[in-house]
mmCIF file of C-alpha atoms in Angstrom:
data_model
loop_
_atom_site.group_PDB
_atom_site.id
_atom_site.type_symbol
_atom_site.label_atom_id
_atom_site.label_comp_id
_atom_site.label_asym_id
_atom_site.label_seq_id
_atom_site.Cartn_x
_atom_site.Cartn_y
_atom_site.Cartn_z
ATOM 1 C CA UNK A 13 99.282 85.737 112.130
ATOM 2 C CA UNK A 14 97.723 89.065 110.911
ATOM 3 C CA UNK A 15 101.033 89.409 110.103
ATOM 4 C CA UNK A 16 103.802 92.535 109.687
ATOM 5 C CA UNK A 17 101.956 94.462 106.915
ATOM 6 C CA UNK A 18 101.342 93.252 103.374
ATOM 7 C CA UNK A 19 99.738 95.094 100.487
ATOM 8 C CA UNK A 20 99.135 98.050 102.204
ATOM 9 C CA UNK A 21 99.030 100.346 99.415
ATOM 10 C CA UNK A 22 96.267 98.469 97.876
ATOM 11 C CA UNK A 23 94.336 98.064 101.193
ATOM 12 C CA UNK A 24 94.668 101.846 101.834
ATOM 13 C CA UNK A 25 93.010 102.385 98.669
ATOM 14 C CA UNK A 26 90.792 100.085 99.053
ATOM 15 C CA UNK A 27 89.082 100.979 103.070
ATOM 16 C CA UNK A 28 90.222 104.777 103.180
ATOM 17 C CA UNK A 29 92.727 106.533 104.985
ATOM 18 C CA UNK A 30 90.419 106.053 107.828
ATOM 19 C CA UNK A 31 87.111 104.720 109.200
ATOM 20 C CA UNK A 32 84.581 106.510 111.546
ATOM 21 C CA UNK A 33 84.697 105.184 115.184
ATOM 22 C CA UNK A 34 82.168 102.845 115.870
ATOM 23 C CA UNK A 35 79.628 102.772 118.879
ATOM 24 C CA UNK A 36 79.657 99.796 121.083
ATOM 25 C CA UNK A 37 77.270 97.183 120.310
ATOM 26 C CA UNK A 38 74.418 95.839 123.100
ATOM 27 C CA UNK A 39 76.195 93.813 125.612
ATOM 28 C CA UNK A 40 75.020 90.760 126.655
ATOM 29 C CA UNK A 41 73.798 89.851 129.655
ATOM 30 C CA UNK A 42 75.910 88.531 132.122
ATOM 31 C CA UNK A 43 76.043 87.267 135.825
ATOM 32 C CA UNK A 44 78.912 84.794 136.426
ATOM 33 C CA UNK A 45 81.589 83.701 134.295
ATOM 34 C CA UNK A 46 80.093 81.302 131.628
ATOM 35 C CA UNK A 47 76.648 82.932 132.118
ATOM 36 C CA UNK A 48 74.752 85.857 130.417
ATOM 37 C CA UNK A 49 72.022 87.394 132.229
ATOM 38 C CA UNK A 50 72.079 90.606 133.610
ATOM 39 C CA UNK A 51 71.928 93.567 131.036
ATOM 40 C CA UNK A 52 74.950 95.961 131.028
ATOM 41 C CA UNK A 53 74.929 99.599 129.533
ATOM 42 C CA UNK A 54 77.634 99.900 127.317
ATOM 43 C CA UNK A 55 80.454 102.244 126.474
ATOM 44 C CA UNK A 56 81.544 103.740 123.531
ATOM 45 C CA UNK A 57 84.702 102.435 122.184
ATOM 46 C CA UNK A 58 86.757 104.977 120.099
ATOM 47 C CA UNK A 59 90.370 105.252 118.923
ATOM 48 C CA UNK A 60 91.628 107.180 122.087
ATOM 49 C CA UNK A 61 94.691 105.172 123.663
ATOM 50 C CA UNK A 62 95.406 103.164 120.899
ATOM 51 C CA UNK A 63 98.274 103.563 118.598
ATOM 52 C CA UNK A 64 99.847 103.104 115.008
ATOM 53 C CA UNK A 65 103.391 101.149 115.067
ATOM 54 C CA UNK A 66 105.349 100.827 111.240
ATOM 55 C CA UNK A 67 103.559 97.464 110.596
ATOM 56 C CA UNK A 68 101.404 96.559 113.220
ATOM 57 C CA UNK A 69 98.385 98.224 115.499
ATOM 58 C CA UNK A 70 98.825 98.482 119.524
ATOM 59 C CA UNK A 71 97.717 100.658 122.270
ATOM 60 C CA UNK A 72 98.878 102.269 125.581
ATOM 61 C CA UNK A 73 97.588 100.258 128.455
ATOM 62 C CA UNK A 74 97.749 100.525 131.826
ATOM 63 C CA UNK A 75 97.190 97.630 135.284
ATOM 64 C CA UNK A 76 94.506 98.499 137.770
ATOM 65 C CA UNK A 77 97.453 99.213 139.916
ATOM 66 C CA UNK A 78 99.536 101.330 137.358
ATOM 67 C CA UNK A 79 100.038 105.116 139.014
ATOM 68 C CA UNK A 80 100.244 108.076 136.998
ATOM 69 C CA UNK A 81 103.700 108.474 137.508
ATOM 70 C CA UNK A 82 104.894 105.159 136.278
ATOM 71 C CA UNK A 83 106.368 104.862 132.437
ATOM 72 C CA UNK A 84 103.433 103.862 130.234
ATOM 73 C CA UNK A 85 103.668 100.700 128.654
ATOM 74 C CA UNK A 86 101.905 100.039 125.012
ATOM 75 C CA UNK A 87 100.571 96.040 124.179
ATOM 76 C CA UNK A 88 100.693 94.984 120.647
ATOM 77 C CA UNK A 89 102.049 91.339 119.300
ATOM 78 C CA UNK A 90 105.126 89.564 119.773
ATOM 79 C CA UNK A 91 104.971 88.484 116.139
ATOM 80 C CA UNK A 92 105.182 92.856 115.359
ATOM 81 C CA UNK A 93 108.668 93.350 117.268
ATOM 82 C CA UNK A 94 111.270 95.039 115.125
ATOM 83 C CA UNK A 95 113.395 91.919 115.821
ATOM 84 C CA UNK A 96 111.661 89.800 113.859
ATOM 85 C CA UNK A 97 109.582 86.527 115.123
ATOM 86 C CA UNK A 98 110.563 84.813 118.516
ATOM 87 C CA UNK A 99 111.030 81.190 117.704
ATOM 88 C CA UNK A 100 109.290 78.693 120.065
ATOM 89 C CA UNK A 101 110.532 79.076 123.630
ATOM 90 C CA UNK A 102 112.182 82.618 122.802
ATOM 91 C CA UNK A 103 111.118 85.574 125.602
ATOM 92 C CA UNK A 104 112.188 88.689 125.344
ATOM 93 C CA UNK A 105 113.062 90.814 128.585
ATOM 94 C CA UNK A 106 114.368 94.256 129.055
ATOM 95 C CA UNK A 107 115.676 94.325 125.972
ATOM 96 C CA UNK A 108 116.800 98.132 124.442
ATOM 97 C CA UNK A 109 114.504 99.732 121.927
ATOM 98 C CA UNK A 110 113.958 102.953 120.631
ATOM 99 C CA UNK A 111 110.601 102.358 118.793
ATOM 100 C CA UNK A 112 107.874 105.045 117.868
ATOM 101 C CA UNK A 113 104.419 104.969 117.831
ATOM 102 C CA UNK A 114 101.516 107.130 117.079
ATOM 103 C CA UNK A 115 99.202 108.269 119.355
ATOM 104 C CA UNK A 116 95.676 108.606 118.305
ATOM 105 C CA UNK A 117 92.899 110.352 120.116
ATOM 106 C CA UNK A 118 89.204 109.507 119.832
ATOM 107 C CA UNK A 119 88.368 110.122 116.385
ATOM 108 C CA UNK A 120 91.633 108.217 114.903
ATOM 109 C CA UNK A 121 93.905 111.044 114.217
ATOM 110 C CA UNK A 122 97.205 110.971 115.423
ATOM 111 C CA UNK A 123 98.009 113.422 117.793
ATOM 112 C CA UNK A 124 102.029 112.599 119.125
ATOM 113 C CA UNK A 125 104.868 110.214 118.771
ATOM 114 C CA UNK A 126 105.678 108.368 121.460
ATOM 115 C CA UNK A 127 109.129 106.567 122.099
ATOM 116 C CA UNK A 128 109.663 103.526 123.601
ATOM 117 C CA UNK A 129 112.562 103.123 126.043
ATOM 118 C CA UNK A 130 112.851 99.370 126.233
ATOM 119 C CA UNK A 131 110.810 95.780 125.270
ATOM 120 C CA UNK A 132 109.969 95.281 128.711
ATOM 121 C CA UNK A 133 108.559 91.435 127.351
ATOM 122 C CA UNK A 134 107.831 89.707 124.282
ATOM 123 C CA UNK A 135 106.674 86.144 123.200
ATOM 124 C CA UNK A 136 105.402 83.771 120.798
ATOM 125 C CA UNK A 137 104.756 81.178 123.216
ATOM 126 C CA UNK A 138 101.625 80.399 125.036
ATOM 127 C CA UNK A 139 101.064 83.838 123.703
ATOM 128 C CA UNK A 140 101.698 86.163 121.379
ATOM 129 C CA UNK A 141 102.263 89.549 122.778
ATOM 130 C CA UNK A 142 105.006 92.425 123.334
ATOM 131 C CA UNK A 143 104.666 95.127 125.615
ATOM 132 C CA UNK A 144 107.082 97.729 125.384
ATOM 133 C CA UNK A 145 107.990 100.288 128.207
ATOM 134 C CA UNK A 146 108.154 104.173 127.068
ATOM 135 C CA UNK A 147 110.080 107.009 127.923
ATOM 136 C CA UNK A 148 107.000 108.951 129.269
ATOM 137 C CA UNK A 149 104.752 108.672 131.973
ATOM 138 C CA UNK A 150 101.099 108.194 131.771
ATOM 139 C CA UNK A 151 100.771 111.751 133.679
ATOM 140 C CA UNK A 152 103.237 113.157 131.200
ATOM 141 C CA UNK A 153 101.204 111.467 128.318
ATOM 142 C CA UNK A 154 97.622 112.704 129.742
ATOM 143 C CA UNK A 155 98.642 116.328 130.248
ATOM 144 C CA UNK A 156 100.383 116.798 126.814
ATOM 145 C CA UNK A 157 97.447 115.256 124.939
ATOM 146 C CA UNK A 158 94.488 114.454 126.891
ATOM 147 C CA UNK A 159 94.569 110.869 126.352
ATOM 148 C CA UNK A 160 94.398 108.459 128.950
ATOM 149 C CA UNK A 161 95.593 104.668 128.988
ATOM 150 C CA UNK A 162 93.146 101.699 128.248
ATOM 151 C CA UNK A 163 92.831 99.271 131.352
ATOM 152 C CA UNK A 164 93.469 95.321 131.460
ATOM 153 C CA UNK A 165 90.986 93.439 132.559
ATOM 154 C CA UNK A 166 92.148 91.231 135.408
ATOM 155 C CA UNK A 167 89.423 88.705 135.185
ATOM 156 C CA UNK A 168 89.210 86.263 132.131
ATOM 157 C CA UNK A 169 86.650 87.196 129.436
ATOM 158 C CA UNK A 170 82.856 85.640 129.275
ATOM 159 C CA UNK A 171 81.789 84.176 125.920
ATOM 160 C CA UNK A 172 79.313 85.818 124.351
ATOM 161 C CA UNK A 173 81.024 89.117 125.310
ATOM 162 C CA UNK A 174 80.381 91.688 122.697
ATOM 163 C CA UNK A 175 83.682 93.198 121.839
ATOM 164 C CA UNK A 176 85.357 96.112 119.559
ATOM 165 C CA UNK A 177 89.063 95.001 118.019
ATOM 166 C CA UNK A 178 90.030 98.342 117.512
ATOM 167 C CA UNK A 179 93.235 98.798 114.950
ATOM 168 C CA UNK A 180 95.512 102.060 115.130
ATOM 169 C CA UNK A 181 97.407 101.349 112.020
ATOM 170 C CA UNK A 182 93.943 101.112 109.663
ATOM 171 C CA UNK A 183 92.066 103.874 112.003
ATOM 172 C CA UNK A 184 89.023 101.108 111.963
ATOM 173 C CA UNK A 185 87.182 99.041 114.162
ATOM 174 C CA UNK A 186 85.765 95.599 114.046
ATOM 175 C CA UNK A 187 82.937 94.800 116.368
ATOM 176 C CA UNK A 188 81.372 90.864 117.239
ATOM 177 C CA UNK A 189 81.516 88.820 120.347
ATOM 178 C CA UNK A 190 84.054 86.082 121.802
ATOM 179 C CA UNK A 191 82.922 83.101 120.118
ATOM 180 C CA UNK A 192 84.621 80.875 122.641
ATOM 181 C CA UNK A 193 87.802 79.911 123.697
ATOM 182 C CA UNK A 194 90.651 77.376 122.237
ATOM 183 C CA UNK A 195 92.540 74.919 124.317
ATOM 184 C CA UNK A 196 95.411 75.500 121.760
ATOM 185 C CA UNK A 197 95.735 77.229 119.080
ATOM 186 C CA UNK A 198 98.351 75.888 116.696
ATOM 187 C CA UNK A 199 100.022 77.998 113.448
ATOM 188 C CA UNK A 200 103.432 76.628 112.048
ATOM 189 C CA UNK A 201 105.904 76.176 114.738
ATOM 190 C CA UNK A 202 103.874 78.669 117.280
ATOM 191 C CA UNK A 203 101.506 77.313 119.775
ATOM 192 C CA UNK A 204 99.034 79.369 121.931
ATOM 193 C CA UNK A 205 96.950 78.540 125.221
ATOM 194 C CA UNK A 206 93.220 79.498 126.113
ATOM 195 C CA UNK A 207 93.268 81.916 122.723
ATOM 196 C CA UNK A 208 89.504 84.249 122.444
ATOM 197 C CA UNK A 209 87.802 82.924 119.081
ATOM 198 C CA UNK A 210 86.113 85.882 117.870
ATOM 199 C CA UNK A 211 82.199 85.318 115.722
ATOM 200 C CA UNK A 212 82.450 85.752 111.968
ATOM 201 C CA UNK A 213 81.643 89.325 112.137
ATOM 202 C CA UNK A 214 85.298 90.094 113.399
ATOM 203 C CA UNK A 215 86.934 89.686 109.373
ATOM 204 C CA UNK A 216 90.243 91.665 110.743
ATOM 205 C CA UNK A 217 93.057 91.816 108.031
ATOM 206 C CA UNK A 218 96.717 92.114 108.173
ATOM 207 C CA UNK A 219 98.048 95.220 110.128
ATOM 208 C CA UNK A 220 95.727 94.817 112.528
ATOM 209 C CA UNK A 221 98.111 92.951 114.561
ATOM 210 C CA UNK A 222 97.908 93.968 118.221
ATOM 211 C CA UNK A 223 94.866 96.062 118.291
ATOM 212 C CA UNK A 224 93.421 95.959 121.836
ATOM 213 C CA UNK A 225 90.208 93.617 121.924
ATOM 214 C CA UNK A 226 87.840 95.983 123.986
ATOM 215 C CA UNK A 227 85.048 94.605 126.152
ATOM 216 C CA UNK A 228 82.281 97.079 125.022
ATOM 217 C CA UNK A 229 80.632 97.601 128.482
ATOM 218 C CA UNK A 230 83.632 98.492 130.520
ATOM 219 C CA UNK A 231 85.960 99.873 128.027
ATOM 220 C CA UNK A 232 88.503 97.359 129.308
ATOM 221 C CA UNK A 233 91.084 96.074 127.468
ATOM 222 C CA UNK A 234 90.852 91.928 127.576
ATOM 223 C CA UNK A 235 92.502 90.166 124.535
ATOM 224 C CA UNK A 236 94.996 91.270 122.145
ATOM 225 C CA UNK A 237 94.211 91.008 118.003
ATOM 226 C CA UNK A 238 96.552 88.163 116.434
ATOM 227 C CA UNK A 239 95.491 85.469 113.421
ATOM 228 C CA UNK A 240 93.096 83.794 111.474
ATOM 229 C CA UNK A 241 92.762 81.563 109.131
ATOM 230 C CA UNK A 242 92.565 82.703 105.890
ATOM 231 C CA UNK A 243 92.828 79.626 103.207
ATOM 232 C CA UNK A 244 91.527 76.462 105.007
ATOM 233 C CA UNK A 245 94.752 75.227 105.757
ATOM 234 C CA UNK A 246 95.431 73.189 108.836
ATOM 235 C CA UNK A 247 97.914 74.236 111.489
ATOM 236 C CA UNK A 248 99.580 76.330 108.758
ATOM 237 C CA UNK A 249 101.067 79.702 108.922
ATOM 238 C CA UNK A 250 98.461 82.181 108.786
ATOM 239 C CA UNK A 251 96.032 78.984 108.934
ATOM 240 C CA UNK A 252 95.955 78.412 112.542
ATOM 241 C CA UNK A 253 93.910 75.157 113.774
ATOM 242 C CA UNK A 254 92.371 74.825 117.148
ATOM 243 C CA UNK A 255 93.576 71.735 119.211
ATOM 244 C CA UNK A 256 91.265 70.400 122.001
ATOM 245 C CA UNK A 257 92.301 68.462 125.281
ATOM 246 C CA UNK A 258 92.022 65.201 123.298
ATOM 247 C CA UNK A 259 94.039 66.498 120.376
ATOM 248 C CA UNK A 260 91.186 66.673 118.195
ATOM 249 C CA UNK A 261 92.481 69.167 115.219
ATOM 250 C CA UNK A 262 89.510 71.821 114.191
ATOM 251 C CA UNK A 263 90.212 74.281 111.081
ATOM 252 C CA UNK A 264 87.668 77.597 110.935
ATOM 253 C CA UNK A 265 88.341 79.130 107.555
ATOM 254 C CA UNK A 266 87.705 82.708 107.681
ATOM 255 C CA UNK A 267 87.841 82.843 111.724
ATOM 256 C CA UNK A 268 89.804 84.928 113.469
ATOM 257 C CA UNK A 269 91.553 84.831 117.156
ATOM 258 C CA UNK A 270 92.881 86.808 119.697
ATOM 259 C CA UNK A 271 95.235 86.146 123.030
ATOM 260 C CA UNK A 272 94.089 86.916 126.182
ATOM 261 C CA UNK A 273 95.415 89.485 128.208
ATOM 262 C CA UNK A 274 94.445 89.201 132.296
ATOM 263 C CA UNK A 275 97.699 86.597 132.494
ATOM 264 C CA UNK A 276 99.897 90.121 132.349
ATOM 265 C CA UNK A 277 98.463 91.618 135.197
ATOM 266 C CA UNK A 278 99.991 89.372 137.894
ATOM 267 C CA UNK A 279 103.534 89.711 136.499
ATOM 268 C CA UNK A 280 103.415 93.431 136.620
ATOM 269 C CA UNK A 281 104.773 94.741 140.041
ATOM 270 C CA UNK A 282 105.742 98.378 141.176
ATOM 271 C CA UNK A 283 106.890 100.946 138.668
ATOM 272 C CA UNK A 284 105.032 99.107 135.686
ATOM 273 C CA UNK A 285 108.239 96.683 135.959
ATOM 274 C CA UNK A 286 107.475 92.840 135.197
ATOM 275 C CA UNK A 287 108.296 90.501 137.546
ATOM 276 C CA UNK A 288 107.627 87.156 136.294
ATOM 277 C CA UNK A 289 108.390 85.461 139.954
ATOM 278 C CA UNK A 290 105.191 87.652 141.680
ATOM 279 C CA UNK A 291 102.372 85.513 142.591
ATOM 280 C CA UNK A 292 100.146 84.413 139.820
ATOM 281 C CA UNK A 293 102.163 85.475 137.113
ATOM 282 C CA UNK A 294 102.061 82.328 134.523
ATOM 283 C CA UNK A 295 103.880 84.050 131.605
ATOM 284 C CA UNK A 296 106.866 82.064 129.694
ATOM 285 C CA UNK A 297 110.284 82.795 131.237
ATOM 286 C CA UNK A 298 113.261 83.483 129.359
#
C-alpha cells in the first residue's frame, strides 16, 4: 500500500511544501468502452475538493444523485482509517469518528477543517477504500469556502484514459493514463478485484494514499490512489502482484495501482446513506 506516512520529513524536504497544479493532459479518443476514438477537450484538474488527512490524501466527493443538502462524504483508503488496517473480510459501517481533514482549494492551500461525523464504510476487501460521512453539508461546505465536491463516475473507466492522481497531503499531482485493469490484485493477506493499473509515468509515493484518480476530460472522480510495487517482490506487502483468471502471478516493479470507484455509487441511497442491499450495490458486507 502507499501506506500511512513514512519519512515524511525527508520527503518534504525533498519535493517542497507544495507543487504547482498541473493542467490536464490530451485525452484520448474514445467512443465505447474498450475503444479510443473520438477526441475529448479536457479539463483542468486542480487541488479544489481534495483534502489532507494526518497520514493519508482524500477528497470530498459527491454521487450524481447527492443534493446539496445532504452531509458530504470524503473517499480516501481503507488501509488510512485511524483504526488501523481491516483484516481480510473486515467492513466497517457506521462506525463513530471524529476525524479532521483539510480542505484545499484550487491552488493546494488549505482553506478549512472539516470534521467527520462517522465512517459511513471502510474495507480492505475487494477494495480498499473508506468513505467517511461529515458533519457539514455540501451547501454548507460550498458557501463557507467556495469549493464544490468532485463527482464519481458511475460508469467503469476506459484504458487508455489519461488521468491526474491528485494527492492533498503532498499538494502534487501525478498525471499518466490507466494502463489496464487487474483481475486481482494480491499484497500480503489483502486481495483486490478489477484494480486500474496506472502507465509508468504515475511514480506516486507514500502519503498519497487515497488521492482521487481524476479522469482529465470530465473532471470525474473514477479510481481511488492505493499501492505499488516498490522492490520486485511478489504478492508482498507493498509488492502487490497481479493475478489473472488462470492464476497466472505477474510482478510490475515500479507500477503503481488504484481501486475503482463506480461500485460505490449503487450502494449510496437517499441522504448520502449507504445501503448495501439497493440494487447493484456489489460492495463487501459486514
Amino acid at each position: 500500500m502507499k501506506k500511512p506516512l513514512v519519512g515524511a520529513l525527508f520527503a518534504v524536504l525533498l519535493l517542497g511544501a507544495g507543487v504547482a497544479p498541473a493542467t490536464a493532459a490530451t485525452a484520448p479518443e474514445t467512443t465505447s468502452p474498450g475503444t479510443v476514438k473520438e477526441k475529448v477537450r479536457p479539463k483542468a484538474v486542480n487541488f479544489a475538493g481534495t483534502v489532507a488527512l494526518s497520514n493519508c490524501s482524500g477528497s470530498v466527493v459527491r454521487t450524481p444523485d447527492s443534493q446539496p443538502g445532504d452531509p458530504a462524504l470524503v473517499l480516501s483508503n481503507g488501509h488510512c482509517m485511524e483504526t488501523g488496517f481491516p483484516g481480510p473480510g473486515e467492513v466497517v459501517v457506521d462506525q463513530p469518528s471524529t476525524r479532521s481533514f483539510t480542505l484545499l482549494n484550487a491552488s493546494g492551500s488549505g482553506v478549512g477543517t472539516l470534521r467527520a461525523s462517522k465512517i459511513a464504510y471502510g474495507t480492505m476487501t475487494d477494495t480498499d477504500i473508506s468513505v467517511y460521512q461529515l458533519t457539514r453539508t455540501y451547501a454548507q461546505i460550498e458557501s463557507t469556502y467556495g469549493i464544490k465536491a468532485l463527482e464519481l463516475n458511475a460508469a467503469h473507466p476506459v484504458q487508455g484514459t489519461a488521468i491526474t492522481v491528485v494527492s492533498g497531503y503532498w499538494k502534487r499531482t501525478y498525471a499518466c493514463n490507466v494502463d489496464g485493469f487487474v483481475y486481482r490484485l494480491k499484497e500480503g493477506a489483502w486481495t483486490w478485484k478489477d484494480s486500474v493499473r496506472y502507465t509508468s509515468a504515475c511514480q506516486t509515493i507514500g502519503g498519497t494514499s487515497g488521492s482521487p484518480v481524476i479522469d482529465n476530460a470530465t473532471g470525474k472522480v473514477v479510481a481511488v490512489n492505493n499501492t505499488g510495487n516498490e522492490d520486485g517482490l511478489e504478492c508482498a506487502d507493498n509488492n502487490p502482484c497481479e493475478v489473472d483468471e488462470s492464476g497466472n502471478v505477474t510482478v510490475r516493479e515500479g507500477i503503481n495501482y488504484a481501486q475503482q470507484t463506480y461500485g460505490l455509487v449503487p450502494c449510496i441511497g437517499a441522504g448520502n446513506k449507504f445501503d448495501l442491499d439497493r440494487p447493484g450495490c456489489e460492495l463487501p458486507k459486514p
